Short mmCIF file of C-alpha atoms in Angstrom, two decimals:
data_model
loop_
_atom_site.label_atom_id
_atom_site.label_comp_id
_atom_site.label_asym_id
_atom_site.label_seq_id
_atom_site.Cartn_x
_atom_site.Cartn_y
_atom_site.Cartn_z
CA MET A 10 -10.12 -55.75 -15.51
CA LYS A 11 -10.23 -52.76 -17.88
CA MET A 12 -12.93 -51.14 -15.76
CA LYS A 13 -10.75 -51.45 -12.65
CA LEU A 14 -7.79 -49.94 -14.47
CA LEU A 15 -9.94 -47.07 -15.73
CA ALA A 16 -11.26 -46.45 -12.21
CA LEU A 17 -7.68 -46.33 -10.88
CA LEU A 18 -6.65 -43.78 -13.51
CA MET A 19 -9.71 -41.61 -12.80
CA LEU A 20 -8.94 -41.69 -9.08
CA PHE A 21 -5.33 -40.70 -9.78
CA PHE A 22 -6.34 -37.66 -11.87
CA VAL A 23 -8.98 -36.53 -9.37
CA SER A 24 -6.50 -36.86 -6.52
CA SER A 25 -3.87 -34.93 -8.46
CA SER A 26 -6.37 -32.11 -9.06
CA MET A 27 -7.19 -32.00 -5.36
CA VAL A 28 -3.53 -31.76 -4.47
CA MET A 29 -2.61 -29.13 -7.03
CA GLY A 30 -5.67 -26.91 -6.54
CA TYR A 31 -6.23 -23.84 -8.65
CA ARG A 32 -3.08 -21.73 -8.67
CA ARG A 33 -3.13 -18.33 -10.21
CA GLY A 34 0.06 -17.22 -11.95
CA GLY A 35 1.60 -14.10 -10.43
CA ASP A 36 5.17 -14.15 -11.64
CA GLU A 37 4.40 -12.13 -14.72
CA GLU A 38 3.22 -9.05 -12.84
CA TYR A 39 5.00 -6.80 -10.40
CA ARG A 40 2.97 -6.93 -7.20
CA GLY A 41 4.34 -4.25 -4.94
CA GLY A 42 6.74 -1.45 -4.33
CA GLY A 43 10.17 -2.94 -3.68
CA GLU A 44 12.52 -4.04 -6.42
CA GLU A 45 12.80 -7.70 -5.50
CA ARG A 46 10.74 -10.06 -3.42
CA GLY A 47 12.27 -10.27 0.02
CA GLU A 48 13.81 -6.76 0.00
CA GLY A 49 11.41 -5.35 2.50
CA ALA A 50 8.05 -3.66 2.34
CA GLY A 51 6.73 -3.41 -1.11
CA GLY A 52 7.94 -6.83 -2.14
CA GLY A 53 8.52 -7.43 -5.79
CA PRO A 54 7.68 -9.68 -8.70
CA GLY A 55 6.10 -12.99 -7.93
CA GLY A 56 2.89 -14.73 -7.03
CA ARG A 57 1.68 -15.47 -3.56
CA GLY A 58 2.35 -19.16 -3.84
CA GLY A 59 -0.89 -20.12 -2.09
CA GLU A 60 -3.90 -22.06 -3.25
CA GLU A 61 -7.17 -20.45 -4.31
CA GLU A 62 -10.23 -22.01 -2.80
CA GLU A 63 -13.60 -22.31 -4.40
CA GLY A 64 -15.14 -19.13 -5.78
CA GLU A 65 -12.38 -17.04 -4.79
CA GLN A 66 -10.58 -15.38 -7.60
CA ASP A 67 -8.31 -12.73 -6.20
CA MET A 68 -10.58 -9.92 -7.32
CA PHE A 69 -9.62 -7.60 -4.48
CA ILE A 70 -5.88 -7.96 -4.95
CA LEU A 71 -4.35 -5.13 -7.01
CA HIS A 72 -1.87 -6.94 -9.22
CA LYS A 73 -0.58 -4.43 -11.72
CA SER A 74 1.80 -1.61 -10.95
CA GLU A 75 3.27 1.04 -13.20
CA GLN A 76 6.83 2.25 -13.09
CA VAL A 77 6.51 6.01 -13.37
CA VAL A 78 10.11 6.89 -12.43
CA LYS A 79 13.26 4.82 -12.88
CA THR A 80 16.81 6.14 -12.51
CA GLU A 81 20.11 4.91 -11.14
CA GLY A 82 19.18 6.59 -7.86
CA GLY A 83 15.76 5.05 -7.35
CA GLN A 84 12.29 4.39 -8.66
CA VAL A 85 8.61 5.15 -8.15
CA ARG A 86 5.94 2.55 -8.82
CA VAL A 87 2.19 3.05 -8.54
CA VAL A 88 -0.55 0.49 -8.00
CA ARG A 89 -3.83 1.78 -9.38
CA GLY A 90 -7.04 1.66 -7.38
CA TRP A 91 -10.46 0.89 -8.82
CA ASN A 92 -13.03 3.48 -9.89
CA ARG A 93 -16.55 3.45 -11.26
CA GLY A 94 -15.26 3.90 -14.78
CA GLN A 95 -13.64 0.48 -14.70
CA SER A 96 -15.42 -2.79 -15.15
CA ALA A 97 -16.04 -4.55 -11.88
CA PRO A 98 -13.64 -7.27 -10.83
CA ALA A 99 -14.40 -10.64 -12.39
CA GLY A 100 -15.78 -13.25 -10.04
CA ARG A 101 -18.02 -16.14 -11.07
CA GLY A 102 -20.91 -14.05 -12.33
CA HIS A 103 -21.04 -11.76 -9.30
CA GLN A 104 -19.50 -8.66 -10.90
CA HIS A 105 -22.60 -6.61 -10.19
CA GLN A 106 -22.22 -7.33 -6.48
CA ALA A 107 -19.16 -5.06 -6.30
CA GLN A 108 -19.89 -2.51 -9.02
CA GLY A 109 -21.85 -0.02 -6.97
CA PHE A 110 -19.49 0.00 -4.02
CA ILE A 111 -16.30 1.25 -5.66
CA ASN A 112 -15.29 4.77 -4.71
CA GLN A 113 -15.69 7.45 -7.38
CA ASN A 114 -12.20 8.88 -6.96
CA PRO A 115 -9.84 5.93 -6.72
CA MET A 116 -6.93 5.97 -4.34
CA HIS A 117 -3.67 4.83 -5.88
CA ILE A 118 -0.81 3.40 -3.80
CA GLY A 119 2.69 4.67 -4.53
CA PHE A 120 6.02 3.07 -3.64
CA ILE A 121 9.08 5.35 -3.59
CA THR A 122 12.51 3.71 -3.34
CA MET A 123 15.64 5.87 -3.09
CA GLU A 124 19.24 4.77 -2.80
CA PRO A 125 21.52 6.35 -0.14
CA LYS A 126 22.47 10.01 -0.72
CA THR A 127 19.89 10.72 -3.38
CA LEU A 128 17.48 13.57 -4.09
CA PHE A 129 13.97 13.40 -5.52
CA ILE A 130 14.11 16.77 -7.28
CA PRO A 131 11.66 19.63 -6.58
CA GLN A 132 8.24 19.20 -8.16
CA TYR A 133 4.57 19.58 -7.52
CA ILE A 134 1.90 17.08 -8.52
CA ASP A 135 -1.82 17.13 -9.16
CA SER A 136 -2.62 14.81 -6.23
CA SER A 137 -2.23 14.95 -2.48
CA LEU A 138 0.20 12.50 -0.90
CA ILE A 139 0.13 10.93 2.53
CA MET A 140 3.54 9.34 2.97
CA PHE A 141 4.55 6.57 5.35
CA VAL A 142 8.26 5.97 5.87
CA ARG A 143 8.60 2.20 5.82
CA ARG A 144 12.39 2.11 6.03
CA GLY A 145 15.19 4.63 6.31
CA GLU A 146 15.29 8.35 7.03
CA ALA A 147 14.35 11.31 4.86
CA LYS A 148 14.30 15.08 4.74
CA ILE A 149 11.24 16.51 3.05
CA GLY A 150 11.17 20.14 2.05
CA TRP A 151 8.00 21.79 0.80
CA ILE A 152 6.38 25.18 0.42
CA TYR A 153 3.98 26.00 3.23
CA GLN A 154 2.33 29.44 3.33
CA ASP A 155 5.04 30.98 1.14
CA GLY A 156 7.92 29.60 3.23
CA LEU A 157 10.13 26.55 2.90
CA VAL A 158 9.46 23.94 5.58
CA GLU A 159 11.92 21.10 6.05
CA LYS A 160 11.02 18.02 8.08
CA ASN A 161 13.26 15.14 9.08
CA LEU A 162 11.33 11.88 8.96
CA LYS A 163 12.19 8.46 10.35
CA MET A 164 10.74 4.98 10.04
CA GLY A 165 7.06 4.97 11.00
CA ASP A 166 6.47 8.67 10.34
CA VAL A 167 3.34 9.75 8.47
CA TYR A 168 3.37 13.08 6.60
CA ARG A 169 1.10 14.87 4.13
CA ILE A 170 2.02 16.91 1.05
CA PRO A 171 -0.98 18.77 -0.46
CA ALA A 172 -1.69 18.74 -4.18
CA GLY A 173 0.04 21.61 -5.97
CA SER A 174 2.66 22.18 -3.25
CA THR A 175 6.27 22.10 -4.42
CA PHE A 176 8.36 19.55 -2.50
CA TYR A 177 11.56 17.52 -2.61
CA ILE A 178 12.80 14.40 -0.80
CA VAL A 179 16.37 13.65 0.29
CA ASN A 180 17.49 10.24 1.54
CA THR A 181 19.43 11.19 4.68
CA GLY A 182 19.93 7.67 6.03
CA LYS A 183 23.57 6.65 6.24
CA GLY A 184 24.07 3.86 3.74
CA GLN A 185 20.42 2.90 3.95
CA ARG A 186 17.84 2.61 1.21
CA LEU A 187 14.74 4.76 1.73
CA GLN A 188 11.33 3.18 1.21
CA ILE A 189 8.13 5.23 1.32
CA ILE A 190 4.57 4.02 0.83
CA SER A 191 2.09 6.75 -0.06
CA SER A 192 -1.56 7.19 -0.80
CA ILE A 193 -2.27 9.18 -3.96
CA ASP A 194 -5.51 11.12 -3.63
CA THR A 195 -6.89 11.71 -7.14
CA SER A 196 -9.81 13.96 -6.20
CA GLU A 197 -7.96 17.02 -7.56
CA SER A 198 -6.06 15.32 -10.38
CA LEU A 199 -6.03 16.20 -14.05
CA GLY A 200 -7.02 12.64 -14.87
CA ARG A 201 -3.91 11.98 -16.97
CA GLY A 202 -2.25 8.79 -15.74
CA VAL A 203 -1.85 7.96 -12.08
CA PHE A 204 -0.62 11.48 -11.35
CA GLN A 205 1.03 14.36 -13.19
CA SER A 206 4.37 15.79 -12.08
CA PHE A 207 5.42 19.38 -12.75
CA PHE A 208 9.16 19.57 -12.15
CA ILE A 209 10.59 22.85 -10.89
CA GLY A 210 14.16 21.58 -10.89
CA GLY A 211 15.40 19.83 -14.00
CA GLY A 212 17.44 20.13 -17.17
CA THR A 213 17.35 17.90 -20.20
CA ASN A 214 16.06 14.97 -18.12
CA PRO A 215 13.57 15.81 -16.83
CA SER A 216 12.73 19.25 -18.16
CA SER A 217 11.81 21.96 -15.71
CA VAL A 218 8.45 23.60 -16.31
CA LEU A 219 10.42 26.84 -16.50
CA ALA A 220 11.98 25.62 -19.74
CA GLY A 221 8.60 25.85 -21.44
CA PHE A 222 8.67 29.62 -21.47
CA ASP A 223 10.25 31.59 -24.28
CA PRO A 224 13.96 32.14 -23.40
CA LYS A 225 13.68 35.90 -23.78
CA THR A 226 10.60 35.99 -21.55
CA LEU A 227 12.33 33.87 -18.93
CA SER A 228 15.60 35.83 -18.98
CA THR A 229 13.59 39.02 -18.55
CA ALA A 230 11.63 37.50 -15.68
CA PHE A 231 14.83 36.54 -13.85
CA ASN A 232 16.80 39.59 -15.01
CA VAL A 233 19.67 37.46 -16.33
CA THR A 234 21.18 36.83 -19.75
CA THR A 235 19.93 33.98 -21.93
CA SER A 236 23.38 32.31 -21.78
CA GLN A 237 23.30 32.31 -17.97
CA LEU A 238 19.82 30.88 -18.08
CA GLU A 239 20.71 28.19 -20.61
CA GLU A 240 23.61 26.96 -18.48
CA ILE A 241 21.30 26.37 -15.55
CA MET A 242 18.40 24.93 -17.53
CA THR A 243 20.40 22.27 -19.39
CA SER A 244 22.83 20.90 -16.79
CA GLN A 245 20.73 18.21 -15.08
CA GLN A 246 20.53 14.93 -17.02
CA GLY A 247 20.15 12.29 -14.32
CA GLY A 248 16.37 12.04 -14.09
CA PRO A 249 13.92 12.82 -11.29
CA ILE A 250 15.93 10.91 -8.62
CA ILE A 251 19.61 11.83 -8.63
CA TYR A 252 22.68 11.12 -6.53
CA LEU A 253 24.13 13.86 -4.38
CA GLU A 254 27.64 12.65 -5.08
CA SER A 255 29.30 13.73 -8.30
CA GLY A 256 30.92 10.30 -8.61
CA HIS A 257 27.55 8.84 -9.55
CA ALA A 258 26.28 11.65 -11.73
CA PRO A 259 28.85 14.21 -12.96
CA GLY A 260 27.73 17.81 -12.71
CA ILE A 261 24.59 17.20 -10.70
CA MET A 262 26.09 17.83 -7.30
CA ALA A 263 27.70 21.06 -8.42
CA SER A 264 24.55 22.40 -10.02
CA ILE A 265 22.06 21.32 -7.37
CA MET A 266 23.44 20.87 -3.86
CA GLN A 267 27.00 22.19 -3.55
CA LEU A 268 26.43 25.56 -5.10
CA LYS A 269 29.51 27.69 -5.59
CA GLU A 270 28.09 31.15 -5.69
CA SER A 271 31.20 33.33 -5.71
CA GLU A 272 31.31 33.88 -9.46
CA ASP A 273 27.55 34.18 -9.75
CA GLU A 274 27.24 36.47 -6.74
CA SER A 275 29.50 38.99 -8.44
CA GLN A 276 26.97 39.08 -11.26
CA GLY A 277 24.10 39.50 -8.83
CA TRP A 278 22.40 36.16 -9.27
CA SER A 279 22.75 32.43 -8.49
CA TRP A 280 20.94 29.16 -8.92
CA ARG A 281 19.94 29.30 -5.25
CA LYS A 282 18.52 32.80 -5.78
CA LEU A 283 16.63 31.51 -8.78
CA LEU A 284 15.07 28.79 -6.66
CA ASN A 285 14.26 31.28 -3.92
CA SER A 286 12.45 33.46 -6.41
CA VAL A 287 10.35 30.49 -7.55
CA TRP A 288 9.70 28.87 -4.18
CA VAL A 289 9.80 31.51 -1.49
CA ASN A 290 8.32 34.93 -1.01
CA LYS A 291 11.29 36.34 0.89
CA GLY A 292 9.26 39.23 2.21
CA LYS A 293 7.22 36.82 4.26
CA LYS A 294 8.21 35.78 7.75
CA GLY A 295 9.99 32.44 7.88
CA GLY A 296 12.03 32.49 4.64
CA ARG A 297 13.77 29.16 4.10
CA ARG A 298 13.59 28.16 7.74
CA THR A 299 10.97 25.90 9.29
CA LYS A 300 7.86 27.98 9.78
CA ASP A 301 6.16 27.96 13.15
CA GLY A 302 2.79 26.33 12.98
CA SER A 303 3.64 24.15 10.00
CA PRO A 304 2.24 20.60 10.04
CA ASP A 305 4.40 18.09 11.87
CA SER A 306 4.83 14.39 11.20
CA TYR A 307 3.14 11.64 13.20
CA ASN A 308 4.98 8.44 14.07
CA ILE A 309 2.60 5.52 13.99
CA TYR A 310 5.03 3.19 15.79
CA ASP A 311 5.28 5.56 18.75
CA ARG A 312 1.52 5.50 19.18
CA THR A 313 -0.04 3.33 21.87
CA PRO A 314 -2.16 0.71 20.09
CA ASP A 315 -5.88 1.34 20.00
CA PHE A 316 -6.34 -2.36 20.68
CA LYS A 317 -3.90 -4.99 21.92
CA ASN A 318 -4.15 -8.53 23.24
CA ASN A 319 -2.05 -11.69 23.15
CA TYR A 320 -2.83 -12.20 19.47
CA GLY A 321 -1.87 -8.84 18.00
CA TRP A 322 -2.49 -5.11 17.97
CA SER A 323 -3.90 -2.39 15.76
CA VAL A 324 -3.55 1.38 15.35
CA ALA A 325 -5.81 3.73 13.40
CA LEU A 326 -5.10 7.41 12.70
CA ASP A 327 -7.96 9.74 11.91
CA GLU A 328 -8.33 13.51 11.63
CA HIS A 329 -8.54 13.90 15.41
CA GLU A 330 -5.12 12.32 16.01
CA TYR A 331 -3.45 13.86 12.96
CA THR A 332 -5.15 17.00 11.66
CA PRO A 333 -3.59 17.04 8.15
CA LEU A 334 -5.58 13.90 7.33
CA SER A 335 -8.77 15.96 7.41
CA HIS A 336 -7.65 17.92 4.34
CA SER A 337 -7.39 14.76 2.24
CA GLY A 338 -10.21 12.83 3.85
CA ILE A 339 -7.96 9.80 4.25
CA GLY A 340 -7.23 7.66 7.29
CA VAL A 341 -4.21 5.50 8.12
CA TYR A 342 -3.98 2.16 9.91
CA LEU A 343 -1.44 -0.47 10.95
CA VAL A 344 -2.16 -4.01 12.13
CA ASN A 345 0.13 -6.70 13.49
CA LEU A 346 -1.20 -10.26 13.87
CA THR A 347 0.69 -13.03 15.64
CA ALA A 348 1.14 -16.36 13.89
CA GLY A 349 -2.22 -17.95 13.12
CA SER A 350 -4.34 -15.16 14.61
CA MET A 351 -7.25 -13.47 12.90
CA MET A 352 -8.65 -9.98 12.61
CA ALA A 353 -12.27 -10.91 13.30
CA PRO A 354 -14.76 -10.72 10.42
CA HIS A 355 -15.90 -7.11 10.23
CA VAL A 356 -17.36 -4.36 8.05
CA ASN A 357 -16.08 -0.82 7.45
CA PRO A 358 -19.24 1.31 7.46
CA THR A 359 -17.57 4.57 6.42
CA ALA A 360 -14.69 3.82 4.05
CA THR A 361 -13.05 1.66 1.43
CA GLU A 362 -9.79 0.17 2.67
CA TYR A 363 -6.48 -0.22 0.85
CA GLY A 364 -3.70 -2.28 2.40
CA VAL A 365 -0.10 -3.37 1.82
CA VAL A 366 1.38 -6.47 3.45
CA LEU A 367 4.56 -5.20 5.10
CA SER A 368 5.83 -8.54 6.36
CA GLY A 369 4.75 -12.13 6.74
CA ALA A 370 1.96 -13.93 4.92
CA GLY A 371 -1.64 -14.88 5.45
CA THR A 372 -5.12 -15.06 3.97
CA ILE A 373 -7.75 -12.44 3.17
CA GLN A 374 -11.40 -13.36 2.83
CA VAL A 375 -14.03 -10.97 1.43
CA VAL A 376 -17.76 -11.62 1.24
CA PHE A 377 -20.38 -10.38 -1.23
CA PRO A 378 -23.53 -8.60 0.07
CA ASN A 379 -25.60 -11.67 -0.82
CA GLY A 380 -23.64 -13.83 1.59
CA THR A 381 -21.44 -15.61 -0.92
CA LEU A 382 -17.66 -15.77 -0.85
CA ALA A 383 -16.07 -13.13 -3.08
CA MET A 384 -12.42 -13.89 -2.40
CA ASN A 385 -10.35 -16.26 -0.28
CA THR A 386 -6.72 -15.83 -1.24
CA ARG A 387 -3.25 -15.96 0.25
CA VAL A 388 -1.18 -12.79 0.44
CA GLN A 389 2.45 -12.18 1.26
CA GLU A 390 4.89 -9.32 1.67
CA GLY A 391 4.41 -6.68 -1.01
CA ASP A 392 0.85 -7.61 -1.99
CA VAL A 393 -1.66 -4.75 -2.27
CA PHE A 394 -5.32 -5.38 -1.52
CA TRP A 395 -8.50 -3.35 -1.25
CA VAL A 396 -11.91 -3.96 0.31
CA PRO A 397 -14.95 -1.92 -0.77
CA ARG A 398 -17.00 -0.11 1.82
CA TYR A 399 -19.73 -2.29 3.40
CA PHE A 400 -18.13 -5.62 2.30
CA PRO A 401 -17.50 -8.05 5.19
CA PHE A 402 -13.91 -9.32 5.38
CA CYS A 403 -11.19 -10.69 7.64
CA GLN A 404 -7.41 -11.14 7.62
CA ILE A 405 -5.72 -14.28 8.95
CA ALA A 406 -1.99 -14.59 9.60
CA SER A 407 -0.17 -17.70 8.46
CA ARG A 408 0.62 -20.14 11.23
CA SER A 409 4.25 -20.03 10.14
CA GLY A 410 4.75 -16.49 11.49
CA PRO A 411 3.24 -13.05 12.23
CA MET A 412 1.78 -10.78 9.56
CA GLU A 413 1.92 -6.98 9.54
CA PHE A 414 -0.04 -4.81 7.14
CA PHE A 415 -0.39 -1.06 6.71
CA GLY A 416 -2.88 0.93 4.71
CA PHE A 417 -5.20 3.82 4.03
CA THR A 418 -8.95 4.32 4.25
CA THR A 419 -11.04 6.69 2.16
CA SER A 420 -12.34 8.57 5.18
CA ALA A 421 -10.53 10.64 7.80
CA ARG A 422 -13.42 10.25 10.22
CA LYS A 423 -13.08 7.85 13.13
CA ASN A 424 -13.62 4.41 11.69
CA ARG A 425 -15.81 2.22 13.85
CA PRO A 426 -15.60 -1.27 12.33
CA GLN A 427 -18.65 -3.41 12.89
CA PHE A 428 -17.33 -6.78 14.06
CA LEU A 429 -19.40 -9.80 13.16
CA ALA A 430 -17.80 -12.26 15.59
CA GLY A 431 -16.05 -12.12 18.94
CA ALA A 432 -16.84 -10.79 22.38
CA SER A 433 -17.44 -7.24 21.08
CA SER A 434 -19.40 -8.21 17.97
CA ILE A 435 -22.65 -6.62 16.90
CA LEU A 436 -24.26 -10.04 17.45
CA GLN A 437 -23.38 -9.71 21.13
CA THR A 438 -24.79 -6.20 21.22
CA MET A 439 -28.01 -7.15 19.45
CA SER A 440 -28.46 -10.48 21.23
CA GLY A 441 -32.12 -11.01 21.98
CA PRO A 442 -35.30 -12.70 20.73
CA GLU A 443 -35.37 -10.67 17.52
CA LEU A 444 -31.90 -11.82 16.48
CA ALA A 445 -32.62 -15.39 17.48
CA MET A 446 -35.80 -15.40 15.42
CA SER A 447 -33.94 -14.01 12.42
CA PHE A 448 -31.67 -17.09 12.54
CA GLY A 449 -34.60 -19.39 13.24
CA VAL A 450 -33.17 -20.72 16.51
CA SER A 451 -33.83 -20.28 20.21
CA GLU A 452 -32.09 -17.57 22.22
CA LYS A 453 -30.28 -20.22 24.21
CA ARG A 454 -28.87 -21.86 21.13
CA LEU A 455 -27.85 -18.49 19.66
CA ARG A 456 -26.11 -17.49 22.90
CA SER A 457 -24.15 -20.75 22.88
CA LEU A 458 -22.79 -19.70 19.49
CA ILE A 459 -21.95 -16.07 20.08
CA ASN A 460 -20.63 -16.58 23.65
CA ALA A 461 -18.21 -19.34 22.70
CA GLN A 462 -15.57 -16.82 21.59
CA ARG A 463 -14.31 -14.90 24.59
CA GLU A 464 -11.72 -12.82 22.74
CA SER A 465 -12.57 -9.72 20.73
CA ILE A 466 -11.33 -7.97 17.57
CA ILE A 467 -8.13 -10.03 17.15
CA LEU A 468 -8.85 -13.70 17.70
CA PRO A 469 -6.66 -16.75 18.34
CA SER A 470 -6.27 -19.50 15.79
CA ALA A 471 -8.52 -22.53 16.08
CA PRO A 472 -6.74 -25.31 17.98
CA VAL A 473 -8.03 -27.90 15.52
CA SER A 474 -6.56 -26.07 12.53
CA GLU A 475 -3.48 -27.49 10.88
CA PRO A 476 -0.50 -25.27 10.11
CA ASP A 477 -0.57 -23.89 6.56
CA GLU A 478 2.75 -25.43 5.67
CA LEU A 479 1.63 -28.92 6.75
CA THR A 480 -1.89 -28.95 5.31
CA LYS A 481 -0.91 -29.82 1.75
CA GLU A 482 1.68 -32.36 2.90
CA ARG A 483 -0.81 -34.20 5.09
CA ARG A 484 -3.44 -34.07 2.36
CA ASP A 485 -0.93 -35.64 0.00
CA GLU A 486 -0.22 -38.40 2.52
CA ASN A 487 -3.93 -39.13 3.00
CA ILE A 488 -4.56 -39.29 -0.74
CA GLU A 489 -1.51 -41.48 -1.19
CA LYS A 490 -2.81 -43.87 1.47
CA VAL A 491 -6.22 -44.05 -0.23
CA ILE A 492 -4.61 -44.75 -3.60
CA LYS A 493 -2.39 -47.45 -2.08
CA ASN A 494 -5.30 -49.11 -0.32
CA ILE A 495 -7.58 -49.11 -3.34
CA GLY A 496 -4.70 -49.87 -5.65
CA SER A 497 -3.66 -52.89 -3.62
CA GLU A 498 -7.11 -54.39 -3.96
CA MET A 499 -7.07 -53.80 -7.70
CA ILE A 500 -3.58 -55.27 -8.06
CA MET A 501 -4.71 -58.33 -6.18
CA GLY A 502 -7.45 -58.66 -8.75
CA PHE A 503 -4.83 -58.73 -11.50
CA ASP A 504 -3.15 -61.62 -9.73
#
């Protein structure tokens, strides 16, 4: 009798373990770029809520982000990429499998969020940025060949700001929050933090780099009195992202955007003239107006997909479609998968890939070079992932809805993914006696395998698969039935 009772208890605990699975806690770390989960691209705090399967610690999910700017008007968060100086991701004794494949200069992913009618004040940084407007509209002004170029950007636009170029961002959307996702290229960085800002505009918070000079030296350089200089250099107190309306931040609007120059003009100088002297060589053609020949933006949503079928579509930008990418050596991509569909298992032969889930949920699987599973984990909106060059991987949308993800690659050359399954796979291309012998089967048997899938690149879900949201429920029902059946026999024994 005791043995039967013990067996029942053991079965209960084993069944409970099967149902619960191995869940990794995610609530303690900020996962993306938005402020709260569910507020659009970038997501927010919280775990993915999915189950981890065997062997599959989420070693290629970038959990931690750093808040580098936080004001009433907005914030900037950065998710760090991996580099060779870091220990390899943990993963059941296979750390060495990934160590040699991590890029030397890591790419960080930045998330800029700005409230309506705000300004990200003029600055230059030690890293190049490739910005993608996820939501809203923006005006970006930056110095290009000694002239001020201003570009109006909308959702889907991609734009590059080189390292060391002074720029500012204005949220021009009417009542709409601005969200920008950017790559941060660290190949030219000082190596201090994720990036280093040098603010041109500023006051007491933040300080302008101009404030570092001796007041007498600076007043001489601008040909103004020290009192005039002090008034300008100490007015701004709102931080790097400030409101353009004085109701939110007294004094900022007057000193930055609505410049009343009448009194200053009589004295031969103004804040706008000061900025001109720092930013623009007025003797050059173009002045503060948009300069002919300056780089334009590229709207990724206006682009005809490189590939499209009934199960989704994908777009990839390289240096041939958008020339500014060649200067950073970074590519851009966007993928949309319908519910349950799969980006076929493939390999990136030329680049490491970084991605952000823009909407929906799904699963990412990554494989080690030795043919073992490195990661099989669920992702949702706001999660940031990366896949080292050469590592096979695939993305699968949840059956509950479509999944869209956007990202960057560490090469601006045309990426030619090597697909491992589907009608356009390398197995199809290499089909022959040599490949059959390498698998130890006949050519006929191999062809029956590789010809079974008639779709390519983006594949439909398997008809025998159960929806994600029902899998656990049905598993629970099956286990409950087993327990009831076995339990009934044991209870009868008690009688």
